[in-house]
mmCIF file of C-alpha atoms in Angstrom:
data_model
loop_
_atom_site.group_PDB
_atom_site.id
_atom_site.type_symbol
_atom_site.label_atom_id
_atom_site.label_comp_id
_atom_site.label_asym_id
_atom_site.label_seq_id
_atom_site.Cartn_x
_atom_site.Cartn_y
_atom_site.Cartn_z
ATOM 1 C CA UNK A 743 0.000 0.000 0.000
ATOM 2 C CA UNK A 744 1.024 3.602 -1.031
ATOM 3 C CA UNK A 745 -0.634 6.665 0.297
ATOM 4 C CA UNK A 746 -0.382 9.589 -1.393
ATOM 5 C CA UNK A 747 -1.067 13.852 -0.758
ATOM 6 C CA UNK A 748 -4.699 13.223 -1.265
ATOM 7 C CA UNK A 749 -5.528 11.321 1.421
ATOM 8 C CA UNK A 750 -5.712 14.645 3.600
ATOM 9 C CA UNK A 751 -8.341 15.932 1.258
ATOM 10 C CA UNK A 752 -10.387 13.077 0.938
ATOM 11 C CA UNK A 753 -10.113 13.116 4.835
ATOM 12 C CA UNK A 754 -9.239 9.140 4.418
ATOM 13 C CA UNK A 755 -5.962 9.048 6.713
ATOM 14 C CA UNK A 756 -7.685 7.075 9.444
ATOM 15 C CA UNK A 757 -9.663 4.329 6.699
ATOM 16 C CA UNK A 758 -5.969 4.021 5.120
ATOM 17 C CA UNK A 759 -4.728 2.510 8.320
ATOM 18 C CA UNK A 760 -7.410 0.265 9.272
ATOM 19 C CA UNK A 761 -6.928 -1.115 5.565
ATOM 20 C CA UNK A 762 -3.185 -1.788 6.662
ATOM 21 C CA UNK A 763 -4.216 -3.290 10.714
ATOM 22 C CA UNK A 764 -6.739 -5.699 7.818
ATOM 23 C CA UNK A 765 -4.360 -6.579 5.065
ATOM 24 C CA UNK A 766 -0.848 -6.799 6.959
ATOM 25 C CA UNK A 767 0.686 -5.424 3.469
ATOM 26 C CA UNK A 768 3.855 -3.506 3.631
ATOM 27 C CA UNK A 769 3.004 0.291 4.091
ATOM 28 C CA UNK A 770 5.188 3.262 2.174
ATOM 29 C CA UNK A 771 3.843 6.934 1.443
ATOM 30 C CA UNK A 772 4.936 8.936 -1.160
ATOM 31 C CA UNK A 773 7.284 12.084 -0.483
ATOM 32 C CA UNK A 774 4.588 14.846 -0.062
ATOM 33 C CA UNK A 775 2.247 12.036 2.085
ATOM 34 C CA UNK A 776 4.959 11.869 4.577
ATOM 35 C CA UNK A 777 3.480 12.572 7.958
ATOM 36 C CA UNK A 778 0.081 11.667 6.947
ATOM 37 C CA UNK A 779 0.408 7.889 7.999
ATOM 38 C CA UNK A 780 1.757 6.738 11.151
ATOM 39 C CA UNK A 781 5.056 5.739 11.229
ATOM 40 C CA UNK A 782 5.170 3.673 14.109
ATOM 41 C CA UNK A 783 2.533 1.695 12.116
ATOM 42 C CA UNK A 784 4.319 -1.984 12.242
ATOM 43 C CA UNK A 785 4.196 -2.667 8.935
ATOM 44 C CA UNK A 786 5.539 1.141 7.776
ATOM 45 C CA UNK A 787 8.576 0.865 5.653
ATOM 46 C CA UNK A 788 9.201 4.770 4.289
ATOM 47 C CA UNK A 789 9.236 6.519 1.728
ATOM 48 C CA UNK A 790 7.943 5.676 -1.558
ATOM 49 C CA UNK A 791 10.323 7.968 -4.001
ATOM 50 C CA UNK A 792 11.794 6.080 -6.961
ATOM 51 C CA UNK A 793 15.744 5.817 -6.653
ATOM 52 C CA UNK A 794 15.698 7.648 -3.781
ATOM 53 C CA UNK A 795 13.623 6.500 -1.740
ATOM 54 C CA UNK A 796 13.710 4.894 1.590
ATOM 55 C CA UNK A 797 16.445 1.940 1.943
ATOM 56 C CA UNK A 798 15.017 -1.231 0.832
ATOM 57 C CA UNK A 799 11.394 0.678 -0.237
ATOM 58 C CA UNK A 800 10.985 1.165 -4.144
ATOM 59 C CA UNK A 801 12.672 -2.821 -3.855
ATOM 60 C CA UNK A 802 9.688 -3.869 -2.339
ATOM 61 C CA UNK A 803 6.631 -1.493 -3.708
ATOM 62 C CA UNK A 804 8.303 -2.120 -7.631
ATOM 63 C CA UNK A 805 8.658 -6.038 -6.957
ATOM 64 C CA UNK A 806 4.784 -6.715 -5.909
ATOM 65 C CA UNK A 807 2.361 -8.374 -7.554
ATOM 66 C CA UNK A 808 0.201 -5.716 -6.988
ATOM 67 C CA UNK A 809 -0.097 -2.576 -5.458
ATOM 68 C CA UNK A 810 -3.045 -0.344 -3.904
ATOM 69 C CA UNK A 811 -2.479 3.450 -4.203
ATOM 70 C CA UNK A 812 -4.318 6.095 -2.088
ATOM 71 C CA UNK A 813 -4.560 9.621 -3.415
ATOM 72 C CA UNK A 814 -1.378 9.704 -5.272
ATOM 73 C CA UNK A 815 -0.439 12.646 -7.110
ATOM 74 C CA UNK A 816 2.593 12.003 -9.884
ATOM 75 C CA UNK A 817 4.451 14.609 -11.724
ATOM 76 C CA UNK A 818 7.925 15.019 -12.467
ATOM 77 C CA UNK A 819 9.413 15.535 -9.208
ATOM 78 C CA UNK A 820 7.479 12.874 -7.622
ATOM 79 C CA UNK A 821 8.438 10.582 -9.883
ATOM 80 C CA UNK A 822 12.309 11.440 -10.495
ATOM 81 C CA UNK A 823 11.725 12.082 -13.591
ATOM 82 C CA UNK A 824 9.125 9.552 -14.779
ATOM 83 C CA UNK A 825 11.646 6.948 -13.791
ATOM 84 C CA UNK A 826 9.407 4.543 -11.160
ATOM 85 C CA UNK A 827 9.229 1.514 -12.123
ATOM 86 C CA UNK A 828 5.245 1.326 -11.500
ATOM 87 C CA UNK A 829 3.012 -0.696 -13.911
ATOM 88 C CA UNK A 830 -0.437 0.656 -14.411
ATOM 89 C CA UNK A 831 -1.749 -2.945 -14.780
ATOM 90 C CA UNK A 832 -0.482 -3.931 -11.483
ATOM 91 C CA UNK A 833 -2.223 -1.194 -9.714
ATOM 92 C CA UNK A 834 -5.899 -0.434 -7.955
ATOM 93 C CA UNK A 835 -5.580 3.571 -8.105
ATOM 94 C CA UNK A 836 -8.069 4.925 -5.040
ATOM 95 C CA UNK A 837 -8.620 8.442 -5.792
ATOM 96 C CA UNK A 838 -11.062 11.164 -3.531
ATOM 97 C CA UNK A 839 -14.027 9.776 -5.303
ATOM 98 C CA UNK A 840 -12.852 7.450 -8.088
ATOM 99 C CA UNK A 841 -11.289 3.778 -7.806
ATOM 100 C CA UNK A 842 -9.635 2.616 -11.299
ATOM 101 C CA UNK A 843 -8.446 -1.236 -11.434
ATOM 102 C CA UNK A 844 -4.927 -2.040 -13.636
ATOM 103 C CA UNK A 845 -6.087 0.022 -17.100
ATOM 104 C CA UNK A 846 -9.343 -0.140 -16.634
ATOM 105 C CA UNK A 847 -12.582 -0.424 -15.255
ATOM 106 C CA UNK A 848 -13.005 2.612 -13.578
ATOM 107 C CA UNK A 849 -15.590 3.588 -11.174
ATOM 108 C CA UNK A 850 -16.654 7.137 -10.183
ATOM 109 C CA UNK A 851 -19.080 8.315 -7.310
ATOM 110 C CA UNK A 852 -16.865 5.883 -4.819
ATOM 111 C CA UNK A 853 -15.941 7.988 -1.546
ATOM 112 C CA UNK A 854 -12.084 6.778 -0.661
ATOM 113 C CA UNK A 855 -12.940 6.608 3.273
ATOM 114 C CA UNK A 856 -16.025 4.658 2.347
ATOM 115 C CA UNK A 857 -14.100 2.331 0.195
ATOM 116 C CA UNK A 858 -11.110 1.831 2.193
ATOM 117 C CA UNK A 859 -13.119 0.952 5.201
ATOM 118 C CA UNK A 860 -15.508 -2.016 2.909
ATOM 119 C CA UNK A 861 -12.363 -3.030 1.258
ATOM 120 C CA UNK A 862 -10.565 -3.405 4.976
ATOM 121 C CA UNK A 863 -13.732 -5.985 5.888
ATOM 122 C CA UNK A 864 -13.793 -8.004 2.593
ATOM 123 C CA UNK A 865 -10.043 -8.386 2.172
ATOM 124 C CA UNK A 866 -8.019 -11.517 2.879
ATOM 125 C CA UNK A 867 -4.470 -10.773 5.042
ATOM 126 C CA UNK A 868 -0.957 -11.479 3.305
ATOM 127 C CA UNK A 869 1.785 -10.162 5.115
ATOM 128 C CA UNK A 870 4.025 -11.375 1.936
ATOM 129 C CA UNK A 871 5.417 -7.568 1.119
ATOM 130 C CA UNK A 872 6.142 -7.141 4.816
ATOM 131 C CA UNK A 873 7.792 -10.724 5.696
ATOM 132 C CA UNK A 874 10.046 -10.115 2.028
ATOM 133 C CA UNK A 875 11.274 -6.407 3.507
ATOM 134 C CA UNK A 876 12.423 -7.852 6.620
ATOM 135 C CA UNK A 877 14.333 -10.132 5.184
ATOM 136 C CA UNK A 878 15.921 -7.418 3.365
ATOM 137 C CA UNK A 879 16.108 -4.614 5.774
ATOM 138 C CA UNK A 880 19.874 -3.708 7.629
ATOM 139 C CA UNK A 881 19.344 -1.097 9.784
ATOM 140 C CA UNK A 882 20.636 2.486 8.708
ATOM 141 C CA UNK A 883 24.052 3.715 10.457
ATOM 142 C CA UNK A 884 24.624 6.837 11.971
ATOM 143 C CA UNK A 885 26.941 9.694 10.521
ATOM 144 C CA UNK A 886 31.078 9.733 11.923
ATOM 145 C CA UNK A 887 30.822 12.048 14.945
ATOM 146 C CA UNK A 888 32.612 15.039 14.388
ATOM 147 C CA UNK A 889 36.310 16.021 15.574
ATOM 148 C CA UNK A 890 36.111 19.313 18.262
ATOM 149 C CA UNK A 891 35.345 22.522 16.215
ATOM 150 C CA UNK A 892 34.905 20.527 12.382
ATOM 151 C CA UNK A 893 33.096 22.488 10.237
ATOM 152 C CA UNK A 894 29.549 20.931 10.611
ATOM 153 C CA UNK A 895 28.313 18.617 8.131
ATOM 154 C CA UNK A 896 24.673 18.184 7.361
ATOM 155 C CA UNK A 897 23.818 14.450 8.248
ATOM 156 C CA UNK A 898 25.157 15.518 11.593
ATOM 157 C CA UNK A 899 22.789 18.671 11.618
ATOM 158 C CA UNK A 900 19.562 16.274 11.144
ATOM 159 C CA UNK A 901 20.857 13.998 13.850
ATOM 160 C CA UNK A 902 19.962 16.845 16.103
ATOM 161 C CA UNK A 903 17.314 17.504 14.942
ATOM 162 C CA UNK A 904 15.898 13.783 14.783
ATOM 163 C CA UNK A 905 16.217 14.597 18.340
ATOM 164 C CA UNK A 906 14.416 17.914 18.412
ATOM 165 C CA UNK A 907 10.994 15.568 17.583
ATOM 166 C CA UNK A 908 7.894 15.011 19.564
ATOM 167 C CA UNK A 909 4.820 15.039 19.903
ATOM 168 C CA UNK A 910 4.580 18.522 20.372
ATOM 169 C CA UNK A 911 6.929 19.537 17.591
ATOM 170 C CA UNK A 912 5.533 19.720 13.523
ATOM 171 C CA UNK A 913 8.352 19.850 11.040
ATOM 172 C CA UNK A 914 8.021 22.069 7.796
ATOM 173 C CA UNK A 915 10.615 20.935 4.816
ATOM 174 C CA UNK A 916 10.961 23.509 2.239
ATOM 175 C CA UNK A 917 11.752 22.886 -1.397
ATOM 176 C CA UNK A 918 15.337 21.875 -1.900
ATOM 177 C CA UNK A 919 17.967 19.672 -0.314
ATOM 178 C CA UNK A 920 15.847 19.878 3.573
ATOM 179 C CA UNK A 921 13.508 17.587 1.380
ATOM 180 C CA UNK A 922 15.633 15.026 1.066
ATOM 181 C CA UNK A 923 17.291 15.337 4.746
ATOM 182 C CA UNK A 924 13.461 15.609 6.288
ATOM 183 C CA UNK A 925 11.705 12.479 4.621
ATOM 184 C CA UNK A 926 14.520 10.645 6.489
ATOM 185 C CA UNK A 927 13.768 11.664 9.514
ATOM 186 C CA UNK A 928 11.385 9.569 11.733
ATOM 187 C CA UNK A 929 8.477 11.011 13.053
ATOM 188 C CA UNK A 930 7.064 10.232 16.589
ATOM 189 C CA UNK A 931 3.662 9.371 17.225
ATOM 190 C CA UNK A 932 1.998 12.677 16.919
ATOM 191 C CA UNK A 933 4.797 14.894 15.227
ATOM 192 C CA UNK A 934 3.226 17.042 12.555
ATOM 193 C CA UNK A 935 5.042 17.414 8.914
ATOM 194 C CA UNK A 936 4.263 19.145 6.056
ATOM 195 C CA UNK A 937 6.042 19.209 2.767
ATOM 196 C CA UNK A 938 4.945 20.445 -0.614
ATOM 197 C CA UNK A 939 6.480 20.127 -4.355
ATOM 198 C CA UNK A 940 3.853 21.409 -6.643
ATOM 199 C CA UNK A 941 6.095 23.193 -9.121
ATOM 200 C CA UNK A 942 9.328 22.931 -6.992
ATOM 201 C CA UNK A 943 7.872 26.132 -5.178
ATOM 202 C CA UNK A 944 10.487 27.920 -2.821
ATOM 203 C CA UNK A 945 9.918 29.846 0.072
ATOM 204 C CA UNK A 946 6.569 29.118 0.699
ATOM 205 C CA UNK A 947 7.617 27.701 4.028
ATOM 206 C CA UNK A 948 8.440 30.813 5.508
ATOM 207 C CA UNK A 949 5.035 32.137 5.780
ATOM 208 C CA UNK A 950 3.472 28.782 6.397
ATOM 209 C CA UNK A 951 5.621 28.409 9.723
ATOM 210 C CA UNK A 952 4.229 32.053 10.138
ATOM 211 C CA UNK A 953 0.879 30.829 9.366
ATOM 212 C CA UNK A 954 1.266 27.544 11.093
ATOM 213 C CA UNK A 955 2.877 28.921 14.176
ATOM 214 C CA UNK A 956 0.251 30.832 14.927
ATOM 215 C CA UNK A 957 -2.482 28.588 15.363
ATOM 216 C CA UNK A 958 -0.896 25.196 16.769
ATOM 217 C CA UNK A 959 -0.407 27.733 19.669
ATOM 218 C CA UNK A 960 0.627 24.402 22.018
ATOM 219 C CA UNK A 961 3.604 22.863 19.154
ATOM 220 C CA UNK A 962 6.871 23.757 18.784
ATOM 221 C CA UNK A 963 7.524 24.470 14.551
ATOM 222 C CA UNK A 964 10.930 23.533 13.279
ATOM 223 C CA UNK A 965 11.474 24.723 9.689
ATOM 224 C CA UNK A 966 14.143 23.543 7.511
ATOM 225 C CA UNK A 967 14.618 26.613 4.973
ATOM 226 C CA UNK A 968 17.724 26.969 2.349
ATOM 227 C CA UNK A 969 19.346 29.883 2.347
ATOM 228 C CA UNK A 970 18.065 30.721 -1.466
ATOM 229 C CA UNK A 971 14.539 29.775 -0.672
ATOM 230 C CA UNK A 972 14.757 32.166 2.232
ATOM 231 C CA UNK A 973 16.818 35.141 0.895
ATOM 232 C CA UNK A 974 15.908 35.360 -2.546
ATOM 233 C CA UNK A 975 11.699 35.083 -1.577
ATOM 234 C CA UNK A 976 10.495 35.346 1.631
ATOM 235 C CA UNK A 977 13.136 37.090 4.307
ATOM 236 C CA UNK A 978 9.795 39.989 4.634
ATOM 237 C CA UNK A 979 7.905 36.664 6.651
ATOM 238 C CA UNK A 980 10.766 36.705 9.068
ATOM 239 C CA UNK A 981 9.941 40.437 9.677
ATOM 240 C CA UNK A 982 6.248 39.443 10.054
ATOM 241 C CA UNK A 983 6.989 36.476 12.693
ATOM 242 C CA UNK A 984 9.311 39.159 14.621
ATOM 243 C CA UNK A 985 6.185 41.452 14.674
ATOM 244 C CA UNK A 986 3.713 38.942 15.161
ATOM 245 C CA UNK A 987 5.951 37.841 18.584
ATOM 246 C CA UNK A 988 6.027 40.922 20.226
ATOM 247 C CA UNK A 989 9.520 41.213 19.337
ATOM 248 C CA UNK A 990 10.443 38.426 21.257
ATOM 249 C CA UNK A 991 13.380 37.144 18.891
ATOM 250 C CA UNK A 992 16.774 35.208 19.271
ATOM 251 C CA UNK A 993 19.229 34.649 16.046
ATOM 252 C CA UNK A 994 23.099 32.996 16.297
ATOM 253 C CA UNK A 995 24.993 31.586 13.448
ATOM 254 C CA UNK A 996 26.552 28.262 13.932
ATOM 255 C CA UNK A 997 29.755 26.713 12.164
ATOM 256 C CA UNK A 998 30.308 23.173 14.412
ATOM 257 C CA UNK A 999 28.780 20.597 15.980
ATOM 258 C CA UNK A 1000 29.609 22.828 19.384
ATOM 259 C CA UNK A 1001 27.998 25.420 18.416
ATOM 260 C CA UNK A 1002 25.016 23.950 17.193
ATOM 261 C CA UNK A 1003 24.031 21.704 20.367
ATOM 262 C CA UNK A 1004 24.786 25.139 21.933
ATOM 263 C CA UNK A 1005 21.646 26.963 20.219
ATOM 264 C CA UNK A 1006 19.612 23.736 20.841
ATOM 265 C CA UNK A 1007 19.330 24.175 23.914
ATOM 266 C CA UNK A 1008 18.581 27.612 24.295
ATOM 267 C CA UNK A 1009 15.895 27.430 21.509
ATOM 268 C CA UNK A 1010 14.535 24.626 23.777
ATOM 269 C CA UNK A 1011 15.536 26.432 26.959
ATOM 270 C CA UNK A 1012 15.556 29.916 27.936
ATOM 271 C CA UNK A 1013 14.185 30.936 24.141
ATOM 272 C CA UNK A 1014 10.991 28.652 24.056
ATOM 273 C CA UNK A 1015 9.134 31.272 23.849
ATOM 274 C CA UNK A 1016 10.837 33.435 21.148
ATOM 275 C CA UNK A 1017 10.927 32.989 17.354
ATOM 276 C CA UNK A 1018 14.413 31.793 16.803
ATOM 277 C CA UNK A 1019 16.698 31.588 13.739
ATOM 278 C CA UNK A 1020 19.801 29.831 13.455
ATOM 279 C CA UNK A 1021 21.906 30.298 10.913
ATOM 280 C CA UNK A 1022 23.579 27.060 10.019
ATOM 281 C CA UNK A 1023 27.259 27.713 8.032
ATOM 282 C CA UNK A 1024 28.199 24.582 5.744
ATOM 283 C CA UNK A 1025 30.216 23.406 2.918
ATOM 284 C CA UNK A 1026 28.045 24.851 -0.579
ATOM 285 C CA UNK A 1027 29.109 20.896 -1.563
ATOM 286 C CA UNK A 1028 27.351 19.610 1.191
ATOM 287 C CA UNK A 1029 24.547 17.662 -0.260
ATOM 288 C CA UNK A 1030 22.468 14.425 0.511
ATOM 289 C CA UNK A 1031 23.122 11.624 -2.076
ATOM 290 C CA UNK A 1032 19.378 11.579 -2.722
ATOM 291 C CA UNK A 1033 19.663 15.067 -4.377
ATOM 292 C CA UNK A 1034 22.293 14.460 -6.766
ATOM 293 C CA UNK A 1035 20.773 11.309 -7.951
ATOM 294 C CA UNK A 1036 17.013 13.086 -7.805
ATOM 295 C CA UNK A 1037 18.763 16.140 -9.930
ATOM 296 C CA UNK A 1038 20.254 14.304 -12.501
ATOM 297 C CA UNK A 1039 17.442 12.154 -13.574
ATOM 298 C CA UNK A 1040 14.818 15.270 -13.020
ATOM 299 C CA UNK A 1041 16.687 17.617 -15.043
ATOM 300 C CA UNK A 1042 17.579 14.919 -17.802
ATOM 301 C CA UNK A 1043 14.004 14.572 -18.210
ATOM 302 C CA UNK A 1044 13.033 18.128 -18.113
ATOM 303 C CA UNK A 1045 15.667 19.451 -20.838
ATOM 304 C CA UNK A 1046 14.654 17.778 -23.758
ATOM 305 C CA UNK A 1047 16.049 19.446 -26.682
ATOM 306 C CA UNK A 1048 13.765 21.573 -28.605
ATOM 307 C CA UNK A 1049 11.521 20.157 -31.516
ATOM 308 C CA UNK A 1050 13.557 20.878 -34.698
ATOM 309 C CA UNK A 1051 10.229 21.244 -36.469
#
C-alpha cells in the first residue's frame, strides 16, 4: 500500500490505516504524504520515491504483484523524472471519489474513506510484502561524529534535529535539499510534517511556519529553509513572525557541531518562547546523495532538446 497527498483531502488518513491493521501489506507513502500515515505503524517501511527513496522501499513497492495506491499525485518531481518503475496494470488507483483497477474499469461516485473501510472488511491478510522487507532490511548507520570545532556537516545537523521531535513539535521541509534530509527523519507518534512540491515552489515555508505557528499555539515548529529559498523570496515573513511575537526574537549563526548543540538548547531552553533563527554555516558541496541522484534524472528529463520542427 502507497498513500499519497490526497488522502488529507479526501479526509481518508484514518480508513488508510485500518486497511493496513486488515491486510498486513507492507506500508510506504509517497514524499509529499509523509506525515500523513503513522510511522510507528508496524508494517511502515518509508518513503515511496523512486531511486531515492527509503532503503530497501521502491525494492519492495516495484517487486509486488500488486499494489493499492491512495490519493497519489505524480508529476515530475514525484516521480524522479518519470523513472518509477510502477506498472499501471499492477495497480488499484483509489482516488477522492474514483477507484480505477490495472487500465481499466473505472468507477466514479466511490468515496475513498467509504471504500477503504468495505475493502478493509472483505479483504483476505498477506503479510508477503512485509515478511520479504524484513528479510531485506539492515538497519541504517549513523553519521562519523565530528572532531572538536569541524566544520559541521549536514547528516550531523539532522541527527539533532531527529532529536528535536515530539509530539509537540511539527516539522516544515521547504523545497530543496531539507527535502531530502526531512523524509529521512522519523516522526514520533503525533509529530506534525508538512512538505509540498507542486512546481518545486520555494519559500513558501516561511510564511506557512508564520501561518502555522500561529495557530498550533501548544507545538513547537521547526522549519528547515535553504538559504536561497529564504533570501531570494520570503526574508519579509521573518519580519512578520518578529512582529507577530512581540519582538520576542533570538538569532546565532553556527559553524560546528559545538555550536550547534549550543543553540539547541537555548531554543529549547531559555528561548521557548521566542521565534528563533539559526543560521547554520556549511560546505556549498554539502549535499544528501538523494539530491544528486534526484537532480540528474529530473533535469535529464526536463531538458529535452527543442523540436527541430
Amino acid at each position: 500500500m502507497v498513500g499519497g497527498p490526497k488522502l488529507r483531502v479526501a479526509k481518508a488518513c484514518e480508513a488508510f490505516v485500518e486497511l493496513a491493521d486488515a491486510c498486513g501489506y507492507a506500508v510506504a507513502v509517497m514524499p509529499s504524504a509523509k506525515g500523513l500515515v503513522p510511522e510507528h505503524h508496524p508494517h511502515f517501511i518509508g518513503t515511496y520515491w523512486g531511486v531515492v527513496s527509503t532503503p530497501f522501499c521502491a525494492e519492495i513497492v516495484d517487486s509486488t504483484d500488486a499494489y493499492l495506491l491512495a490519493g497519489p499525485l505524480f508529476n515530475d518531481y514525484s516521480s524522479v523524472g518519470y523513472s518509477l518503475l510502477l506498472k499501471k496494470e499492477k495497480a488499484t488507483t483509489v482516488q477522492p471519489n474514483r477507484v480505477v483497477i490495472g487500465n481499466g474499469p473505472a468507477f466514479g461516485c466511490v468515496l475513498m474513506s467509504d471504500f477503504l473501510r468495505a475493502l478493509a472488511k472483505r479483504i483476505k491478510r498477506n503479510t508477503t510484502s512485509y515478511d520479504n522487507y524484513r528479510r531485506i532490511y539492515v538497519p541504517e548507520g549513523n553519521p562519523p561524529p565530528c572532531a572538536p570545532r569541524e566544520p559541521l556537516r549536514v547528516n550531523v545537523l539532522f541527527r539533532h534535529i531527529q532529536e528535536m521531535l515530539s509530539s509537540e513539535t511539527t516539522m516544515i521541509a521547504e523545497t530543496g535539499d531539507s527535502w531530502f534530509n526531512c523524509q529521512k527523519l522519523k516522526l514520533p507518534e503525533g509529530c506534525g510534517y508538512e512538505f509540498q512540491m507542486q512546481y518545486g515552489s520555494i519559500g513558501w515555508s516561511v510564511g506557512a511556519t508564520l501561518g502555522y505557528a500561529q495557530v498550533a499555539r501548544n507545538r513547537r515548529v521547526i522549519a528547515c529553509i535553504g538559504d536561497g529559498s529564504f533570501q531570494n523570496w520570503n526574508y519579509t515573513g521573518f519580519v512578520d513572525a518578529i512582529d507577530n511575537g512581540e519582538g520576542r526574537c533570538w538569532t546565532t549563526k553556527v559553524r560546528c557541531e559545538e555550536e550547534l548543540v549550543e543553540a539547541i538548547e537555548t531554543t529549547m531552553g531559555d528561548k521557548k518562547d521566542c521565534v528563533c533563527f539559526i543560521e547554520v554555516i556549511v560546505h556549498k558541496d554539502d549535499t544528501s546523495k538523494e539530491l544528486l541522484e534526484w537532480g540528474s534524472r529530473v533535469s535529464a528529463a526536463n531538458s529535452r532538446p527543442p523540436n527541430p520542427q
